[in-house]
């Protein structure tokens, strides 16, 4: 009984400590994040992002590798978005850096830059690049992670004319991914 009470007290204190240290910004600590991927994950999305309707998702991503879900800035007519592709590809957290290197090599024509990040205690990698599109160039940040032993690709995209306006909020959002 005493051990159980001591463990419970310790967990309670640790939770309070972690909550207090989580962020210097009280507005951030109050935000729980938006449920994504059917409630399997959360992300604190920037203000103004709404869930992309299915018909728009199909037009914007007309391939078989379409993300399961995307969020966008409606006032920018889909030129700024965050999307999620939960793949069936088995990958462990330790394999993420190697996978990022493979992607960098495959996408070498676009001069991608890779970096390793830790988000909510999980090792992830980012691949950043600018790619051509029908309406100009698109700045892309692909965040690669392992969720339940499978590859999760979370992307932030903005057309080059809107990059400076949204890039920091997009990266900040990716840095709140939790599952």
XYZ file of C-alpha atoms in Angstrom:
179
model
C 0.000 0.000 0.000
C 2.790 2.437 0.947
C 4.679 1.624 -2.287
C 1.547 2.230 -4.358
C 0.905 5.571 -2.641
C 4.551 6.599 -3.067
C 4.527 5.681 -6.769
C 1.234 7.534 -7.276
C 2.615 10.622 -5.522
C 5.811 10.454 -7.558
C 3.871 10.175 -10.835
C 1.636 13.077 -9.835
C 4.635 15.279 -9.001
C 6.417 14.287 -12.210
C 3.316 15.125 -14.232
C 3.048 18.531 -12.566
C 6.747 19.173 -13.163
C 6.584 18.175 -16.828
C 3.461 20.253 -17.365
C 5.121 23.286 -15.822
C 8.292 22.815 -17.886
C 6.582 21.901 -21.133
C 6.551 25.418 -22.556
C 7.230 28.951 -21.528
C 4.125 30.081 -23.377
C 0.957 29.445 -21.380
C -1.173 29.664 -24.535
C 0.750 26.702 -25.968
C 0.261 24.592 -22.857
C -3.472 25.243 -22.924
C -3.792 24.001 -26.508
C -4.371 20.264 -26.672
C -4.029 20.079 -30.418
C -6.360 19.040 -33.174
C -7.100 15.359 -33.551
C -5.765 14.032 -36.827
C -5.808 10.651 -38.541
C -9.064 9.619 -36.911
C -7.874 10.572 -33.428
C -4.667 8.520 -33.655
C -2.522 11.658 -33.366
C -2.745 15.349 -32.555
C -1.119 18.519 -33.816
C -1.477 22.147 -32.814
C -2.408 23.595 -36.188
C -1.810 27.265 -36.967
C -4.774 29.579 -36.709
C -6.883 29.586 -39.845
C -6.250 25.973 -40.911
C -9.370 23.919 -41.610
C -9.816 20.320 -42.703
C -9.645 19.887 -46.457
C -12.850 18.480 -47.981
C -12.487 15.120 -49.738
C -13.200 16.523 -53.212
C -10.483 19.161 -52.809
C -8.082 16.531 -51.443
C -8.664 14.433 -54.575
C -8.046 17.423 -56.884
C -4.946 18.642 -55.047
C -3.432 15.138 -54.709
C -4.593 13.185 -57.777
C -2.282 10.209 -57.235
C -2.665 6.808 -55.689
C -0.340 8.005 -52.902
C -2.795 10.647 -51.746
C -2.534 11.572 -48.054
C -5.335 10.344 -45.830
C -5.935 13.810 -44.466
C -4.993 17.438 -45.127
C -5.634 20.820 -43.536
C -5.366 24.113 -45.382
C -5.755 27.875 -45.186
C -9.070 28.486 -46.915
C -8.304 32.153 -47.672
C -5.202 31.044 -49.608
C -7.289 28.656 -51.776
C -5.258 25.551 -50.926
C -1.854 27.106 -51.613
C -0.824 26.391 -47.999
C -1.460 22.988 -46.435
C -0.427 20.374 -43.912
C -1.082 16.766 -44.901
C -0.678 13.335 -43.339
C 0.163 10.023 -45.004
C 0.095 7.041 -42.666
C 1.774 4.361 -44.762
C 1.919 0.617 -44.333
C 5.718 0.683 -44.715
C 7.377 -0.824 -41.654
C 10.015 1.498 -40.203
C 11.380 1.851 -36.697
C 12.323 5.142 -35.072
C 15.993 4.139 -35.385
C 15.593 3.686 -39.159
C 14.163 7.178 -39.778
C 17.558 8.881 -40.426
C 18.489 6.223 -43.007
C 15.077 6.555 -44.647
C 15.558 10.343 -44.847
C 18.904 9.786 -46.589
C 17.245 7.455 -49.110
C 14.556 10.077 -49.789
C 17.202 12.800 -50.151
C 19.003 10.673 -52.741
C 15.792 9.881 -54.632
C 14.791 13.556 -54.666
C 18.292 14.867 -55.438
C 17.037 16.753 -58.508
C 15.302 19.168 -56.084
C 18.380 19.726 -53.860
C 16.682 18.607 -50.629
C 18.114 19.389 -47.208
C 17.669 16.915 -44.361
C 17.732 17.387 -40.610
C 16.978 15.312 -37.554
C 14.483 16.607 -35.001
C 12.971 15.363 -31.773
C 9.263 15.991 -31.391
C 7.525 15.076 -28.150
C 10.379 12.710 -27.303
C 10.343 10.913 -30.665
C 13.189 10.981 -33.185
C 12.069 12.267 -36.565
C 13.659 13.614 -39.718
C 12.750 16.453 -42.023
C 13.362 16.792 -45.725
C 13.010 20.346 -47.084
C 12.958 21.290 -50.752
C 11.280 23.371 -53.418
C 9.544 21.535 -56.253
C 7.953 22.700 -59.514
C 4.169 22.743 -59.833
C 1.594 23.778 -62.415
C 1.089 27.124 -60.649
C 4.731 27.915 -59.782
C 7.045 26.427 -57.185
C 6.091 24.732 -53.915
C 8.161 24.758 -50.751
C 7.863 21.375 -48.983
C 8.777 20.159 -45.515
C 8.338 16.397 -45.141
C 8.521 15.186 -41.562
C 9.234 11.463 -41.356
C 8.398 9.493 -38.226
C 7.546 6.020 -37.000
C 4.026 5.644 -35.596
C 3.184 2.153 -34.380
C 6.185 0.821 -36.334
C 4.957 2.287 -39.645
C 6.123 5.311 -41.610
C 4.121 8.488 -41.047
C 4.821 11.366 -43.423
C 3.550 14.738 -42.249
C 4.040 17.517 -44.774
C 3.821 21.275 -44.811
C 3.499 22.857 -48.262
C 3.262 26.461 -49.392
C 3.585 28.028 -52.795
C 6.763 30.034 -53.049
C 4.905 33.367 -52.993
C 3.446 32.475 -49.563
C 6.487 30.693 -48.140
C 7.782 33.538 -45.979
C 4.339 34.235 -44.553
C 3.654 30.640 -43.453
C 6.903 28.658 -43.209
C 7.554 29.273 -39.512
C 4.002 28.463 -38.441
C 4.110 25.308 -40.575
C 7.347 24.114 -38.988
C 6.023 25.049 -35.539
C 2.929 22.926 -36.199
C 5.035 19.947 -37.301
C 6.938 20.331 -34.032
C 3.745 19.626 -32.058
C 2.935 16.257 -33.650
C 1.999 13.817 -30.924
C 0.853 10.189 -30.949
